[in-house]
PDB file of C-alpha atoms in Angstrom:
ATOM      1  CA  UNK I  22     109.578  92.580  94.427  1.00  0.00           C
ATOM      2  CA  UNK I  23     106.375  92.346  96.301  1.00  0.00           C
ATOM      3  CA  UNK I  24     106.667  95.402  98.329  1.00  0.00           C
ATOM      4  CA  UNK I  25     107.441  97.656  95.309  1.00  0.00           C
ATOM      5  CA  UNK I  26     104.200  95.701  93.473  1.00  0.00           C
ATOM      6  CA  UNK I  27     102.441  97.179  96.262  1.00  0.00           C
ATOM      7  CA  UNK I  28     103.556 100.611  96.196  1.00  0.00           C
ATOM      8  CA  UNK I  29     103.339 101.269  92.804  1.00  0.00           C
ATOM      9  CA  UNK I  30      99.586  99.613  93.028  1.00  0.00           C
ATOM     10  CA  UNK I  31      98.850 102.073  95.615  1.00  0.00           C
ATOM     11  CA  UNK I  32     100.251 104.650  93.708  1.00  0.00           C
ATOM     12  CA  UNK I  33      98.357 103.547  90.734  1.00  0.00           C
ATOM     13  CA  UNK I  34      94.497 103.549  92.516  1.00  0.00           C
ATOM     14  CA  UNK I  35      95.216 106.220  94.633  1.00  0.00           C
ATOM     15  CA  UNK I  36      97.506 108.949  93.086  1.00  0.00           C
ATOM     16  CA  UNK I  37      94.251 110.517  90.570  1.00  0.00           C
ATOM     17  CA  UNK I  38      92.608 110.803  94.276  1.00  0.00           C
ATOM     18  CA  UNK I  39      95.075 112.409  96.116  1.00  0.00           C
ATOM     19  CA  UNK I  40      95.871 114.857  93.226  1.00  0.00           C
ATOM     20  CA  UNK I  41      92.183 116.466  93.431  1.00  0.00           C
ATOM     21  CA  UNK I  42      91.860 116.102  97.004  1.00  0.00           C
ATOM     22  CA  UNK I  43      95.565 118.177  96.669  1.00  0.00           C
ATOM     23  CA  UNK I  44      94.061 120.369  94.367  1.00  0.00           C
ATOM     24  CA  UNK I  45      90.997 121.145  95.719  1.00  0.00           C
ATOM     25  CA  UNK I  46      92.439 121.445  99.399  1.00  0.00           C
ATOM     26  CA  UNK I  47      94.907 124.337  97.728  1.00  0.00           C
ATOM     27  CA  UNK I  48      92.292 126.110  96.347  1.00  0.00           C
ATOM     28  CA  UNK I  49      89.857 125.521  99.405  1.00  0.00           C
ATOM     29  CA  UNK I  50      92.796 127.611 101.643  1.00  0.00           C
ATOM     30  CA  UNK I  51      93.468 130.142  99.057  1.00  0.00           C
ATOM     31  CA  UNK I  52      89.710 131.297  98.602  1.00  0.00           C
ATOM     32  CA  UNK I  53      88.714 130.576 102.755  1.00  0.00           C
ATOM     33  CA  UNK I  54      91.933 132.917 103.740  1.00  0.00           C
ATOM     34  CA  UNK I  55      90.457 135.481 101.247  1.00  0.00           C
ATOM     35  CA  UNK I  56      86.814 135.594 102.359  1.00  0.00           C
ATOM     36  CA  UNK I  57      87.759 135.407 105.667  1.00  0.00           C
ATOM     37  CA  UNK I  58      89.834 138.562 105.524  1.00  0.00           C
ATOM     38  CA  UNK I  59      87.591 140.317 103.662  1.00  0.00           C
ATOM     39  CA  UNK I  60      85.113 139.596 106.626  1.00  0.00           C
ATOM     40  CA  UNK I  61      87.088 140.403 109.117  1.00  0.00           C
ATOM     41  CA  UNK I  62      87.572 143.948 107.029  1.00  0.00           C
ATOM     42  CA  UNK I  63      83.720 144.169 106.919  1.00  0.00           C
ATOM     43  CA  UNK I  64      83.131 143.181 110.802  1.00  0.00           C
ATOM     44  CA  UNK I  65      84.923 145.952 111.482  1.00  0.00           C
ATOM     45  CA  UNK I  66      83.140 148.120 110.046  1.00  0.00           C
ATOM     46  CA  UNK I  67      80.172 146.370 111.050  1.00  0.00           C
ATOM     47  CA  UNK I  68      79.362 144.926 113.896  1.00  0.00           C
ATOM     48  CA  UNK I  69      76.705 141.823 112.874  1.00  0.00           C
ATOM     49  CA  UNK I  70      76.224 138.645 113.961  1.00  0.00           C
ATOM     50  CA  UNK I  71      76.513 137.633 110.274  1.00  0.00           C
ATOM     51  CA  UNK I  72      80.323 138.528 109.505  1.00  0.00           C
ATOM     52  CA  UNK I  73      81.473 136.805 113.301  1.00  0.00           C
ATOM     53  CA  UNK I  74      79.881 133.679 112.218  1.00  0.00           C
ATOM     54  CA  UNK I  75      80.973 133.586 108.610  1.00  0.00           C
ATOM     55  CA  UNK I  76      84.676 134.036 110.346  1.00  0.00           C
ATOM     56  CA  UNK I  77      84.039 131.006 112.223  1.00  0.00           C
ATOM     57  CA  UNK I  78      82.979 129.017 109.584  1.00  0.00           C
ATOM     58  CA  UNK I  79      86.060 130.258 107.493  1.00  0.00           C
ATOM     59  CA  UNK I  80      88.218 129.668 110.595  1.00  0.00           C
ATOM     60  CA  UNK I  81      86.678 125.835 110.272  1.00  0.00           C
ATOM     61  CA  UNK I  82      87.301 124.912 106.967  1.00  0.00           C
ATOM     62  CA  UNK I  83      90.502 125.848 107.025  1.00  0.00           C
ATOM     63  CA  UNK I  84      91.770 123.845 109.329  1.00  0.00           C
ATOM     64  CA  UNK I  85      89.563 121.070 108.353  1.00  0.00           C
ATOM     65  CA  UNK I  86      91.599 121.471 104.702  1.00  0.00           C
ATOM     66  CA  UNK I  87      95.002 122.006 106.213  1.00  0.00           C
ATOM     67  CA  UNK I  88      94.423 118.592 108.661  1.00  0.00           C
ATOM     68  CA  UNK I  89      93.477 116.788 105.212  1.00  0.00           C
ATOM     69  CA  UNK I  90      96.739 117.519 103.551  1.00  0.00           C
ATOM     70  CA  UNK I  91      98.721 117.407 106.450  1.00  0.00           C
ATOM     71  CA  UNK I  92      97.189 113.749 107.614  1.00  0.00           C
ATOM     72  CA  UNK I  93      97.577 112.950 104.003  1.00  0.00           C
ATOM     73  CA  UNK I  94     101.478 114.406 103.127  1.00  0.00           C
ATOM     74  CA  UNK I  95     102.550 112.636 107.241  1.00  0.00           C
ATOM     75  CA  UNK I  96     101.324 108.988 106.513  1.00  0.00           C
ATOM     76  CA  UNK I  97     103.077 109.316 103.462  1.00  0.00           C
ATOM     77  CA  UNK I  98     106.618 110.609 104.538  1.00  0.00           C
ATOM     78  CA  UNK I  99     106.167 108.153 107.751  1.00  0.00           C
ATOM     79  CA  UNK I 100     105.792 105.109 105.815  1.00  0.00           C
ATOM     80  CA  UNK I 101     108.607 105.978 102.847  1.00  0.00           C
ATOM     81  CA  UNK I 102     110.610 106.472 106.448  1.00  0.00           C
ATOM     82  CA  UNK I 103     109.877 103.279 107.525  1.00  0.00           C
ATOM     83  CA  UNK I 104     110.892 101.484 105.121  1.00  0.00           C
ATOM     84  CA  UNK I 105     114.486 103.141 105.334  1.00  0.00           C
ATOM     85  CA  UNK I 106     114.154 102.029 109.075  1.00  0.00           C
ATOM     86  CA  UNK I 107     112.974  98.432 108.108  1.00  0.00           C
ATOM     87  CA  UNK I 108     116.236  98.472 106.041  1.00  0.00           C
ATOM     88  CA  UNK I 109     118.520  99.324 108.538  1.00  0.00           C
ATOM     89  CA  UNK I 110     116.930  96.658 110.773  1.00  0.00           C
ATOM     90  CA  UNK I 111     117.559  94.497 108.225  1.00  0.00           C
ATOM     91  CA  UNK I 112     121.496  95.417 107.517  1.00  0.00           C
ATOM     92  CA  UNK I 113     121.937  94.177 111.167  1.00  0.00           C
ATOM     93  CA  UNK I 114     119.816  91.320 110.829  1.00  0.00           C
ATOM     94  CA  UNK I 115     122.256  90.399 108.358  1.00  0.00           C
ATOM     95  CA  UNK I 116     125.620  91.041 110.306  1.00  0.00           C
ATOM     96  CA  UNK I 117     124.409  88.159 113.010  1.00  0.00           C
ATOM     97  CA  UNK I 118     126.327  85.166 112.467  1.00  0.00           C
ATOM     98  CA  UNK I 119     123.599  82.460 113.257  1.00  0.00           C
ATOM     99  CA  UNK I 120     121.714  82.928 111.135  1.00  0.00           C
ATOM    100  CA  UNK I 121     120.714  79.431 108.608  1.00  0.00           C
ATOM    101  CA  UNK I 122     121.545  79.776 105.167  1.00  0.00           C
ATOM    102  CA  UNK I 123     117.745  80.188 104.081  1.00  0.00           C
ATOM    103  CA  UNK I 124     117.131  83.095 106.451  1.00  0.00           C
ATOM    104  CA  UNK I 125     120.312  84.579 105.053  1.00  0.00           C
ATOM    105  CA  UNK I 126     119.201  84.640 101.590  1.00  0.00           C
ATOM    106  CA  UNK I 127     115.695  85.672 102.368  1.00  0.00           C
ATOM    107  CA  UNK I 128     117.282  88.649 104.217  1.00  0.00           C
ATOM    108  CA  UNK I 129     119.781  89.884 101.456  1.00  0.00           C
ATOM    109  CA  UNK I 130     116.826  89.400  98.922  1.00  0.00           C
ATOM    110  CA  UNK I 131     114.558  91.409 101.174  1.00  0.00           C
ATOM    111  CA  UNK I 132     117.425  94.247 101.811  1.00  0.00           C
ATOM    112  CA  UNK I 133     118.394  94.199  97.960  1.00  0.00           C
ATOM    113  CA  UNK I 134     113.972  95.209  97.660  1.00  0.00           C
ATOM    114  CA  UNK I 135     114.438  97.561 100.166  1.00  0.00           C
ATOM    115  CA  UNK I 136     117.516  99.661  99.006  1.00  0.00           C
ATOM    116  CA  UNK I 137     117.667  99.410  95.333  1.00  0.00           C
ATOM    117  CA  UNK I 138     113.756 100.063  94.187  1.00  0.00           C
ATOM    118  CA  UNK I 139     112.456 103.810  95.076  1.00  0.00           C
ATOM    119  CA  UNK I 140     109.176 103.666  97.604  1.00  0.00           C
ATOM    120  CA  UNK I 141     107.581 106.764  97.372  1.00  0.00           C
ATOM    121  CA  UNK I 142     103.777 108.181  97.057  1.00  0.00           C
ATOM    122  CA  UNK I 143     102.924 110.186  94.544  1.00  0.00           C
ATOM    123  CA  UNK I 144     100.150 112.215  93.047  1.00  0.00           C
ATOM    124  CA  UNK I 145     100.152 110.409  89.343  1.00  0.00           C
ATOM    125  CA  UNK I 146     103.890 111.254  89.515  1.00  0.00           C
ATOM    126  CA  UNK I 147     103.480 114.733  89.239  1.00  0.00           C
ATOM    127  CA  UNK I 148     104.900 115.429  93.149  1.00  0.00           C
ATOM    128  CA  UNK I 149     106.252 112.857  95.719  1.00  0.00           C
ATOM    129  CA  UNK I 150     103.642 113.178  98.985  1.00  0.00           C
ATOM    130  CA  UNK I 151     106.140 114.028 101.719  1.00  0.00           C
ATOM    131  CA  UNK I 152     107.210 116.689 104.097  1.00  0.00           C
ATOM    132  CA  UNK I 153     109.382 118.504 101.791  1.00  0.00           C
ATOM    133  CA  UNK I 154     106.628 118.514  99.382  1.00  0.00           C
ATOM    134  CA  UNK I 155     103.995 120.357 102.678  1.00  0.00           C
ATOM    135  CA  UNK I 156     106.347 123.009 103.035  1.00  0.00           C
ATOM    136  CA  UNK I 157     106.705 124.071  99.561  1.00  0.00           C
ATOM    137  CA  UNK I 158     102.664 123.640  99.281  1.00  0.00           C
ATOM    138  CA  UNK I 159     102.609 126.019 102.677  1.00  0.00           C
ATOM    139  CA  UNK I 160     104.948 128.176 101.093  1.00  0.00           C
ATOM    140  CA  UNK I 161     102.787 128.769  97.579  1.00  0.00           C
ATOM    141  CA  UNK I 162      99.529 129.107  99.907  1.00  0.00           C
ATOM    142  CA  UNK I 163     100.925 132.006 101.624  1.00  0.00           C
ATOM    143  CA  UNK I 164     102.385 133.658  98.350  1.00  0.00           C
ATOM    144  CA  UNK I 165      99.365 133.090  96.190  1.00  0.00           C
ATOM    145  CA  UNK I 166      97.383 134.690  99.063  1.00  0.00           C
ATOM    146  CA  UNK I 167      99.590 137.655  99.062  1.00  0.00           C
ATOM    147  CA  UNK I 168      99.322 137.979  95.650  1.00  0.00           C
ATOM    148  CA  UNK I 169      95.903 137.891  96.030  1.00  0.00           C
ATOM    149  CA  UNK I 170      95.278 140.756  98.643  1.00  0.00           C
ATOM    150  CA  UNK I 171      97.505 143.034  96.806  1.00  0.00           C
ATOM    151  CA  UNK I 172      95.458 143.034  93.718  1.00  0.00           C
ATOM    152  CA  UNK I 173      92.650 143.549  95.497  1.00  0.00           C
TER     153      UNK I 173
END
């Protein structure tokens, strides 16, 4: 009971967080890409200083925004996986045969935590934080930036 108290508490202080940080890291990509290609139109048509370093700084923020949310999206999957690993850990804890009495009921308690209640991060339970959840976010990037270009 104390390890979903946890999660939900972390999901509770920290999911209003991670939804702007989500937000704003979305939006950061979307409008970076689209300067940044509309640079690189305009340095080649012009050759200045100005355009090459504006590219670099575009080139910068983008991945500083893509490490955020993938840094962010990881630790999240990684520990929701972990806790599927504890439990299997725990399942063969369980199958040992001397084990005392107390241990055994401490162990089916901890493996009934582990299997029945959901552990999962989420933005104020509007999307789970894990991989599945990076690729669709990769996947809207690159069509909202298509989108984008062509009605340009």
């Amino acid at each position: 009971y104390k390890l979903h108290t946890l999660s939900r508490s972390i999901n509770t202080c920290y999911g209003f967080p991670i939804l702007c940080a989500t937000f704003w890291t979305f939006i950061s990509i979307i409008d970076i890409f689209y300067n940044g290609v509309f640079s690189l139109n305009a340095s080649y048509s012009k050759s200045s200083f100005t355009h090459y370093g504006n590219l670099v700084v575009c080139f910068g923020w983008s991945i500083f925004s893509a490490v955020l949310i993938f840094v962010t999206t990881t630790v999240c999957h990684m520990t929701v996986e972990e806790t599927n690993t504890t439990m299997v850990h725990v399942e063969s804890l369980l199958l040992c045969s001397n084990l005392t009495v107390n241990a055994m009921d401490e162990l089916k308690n901890f493996s009934f935590q582990l299997s029945r209640l959901k552990h999962e991060f989420t933005a104020c339970g509007m999307f789970t934080l894990n991989l599945p959840f990076l690729y669709a976010l990769i996947g809207v990037t690159c069509t909202y930036f298509v989108i984008l270009c062509q009605l340009n």
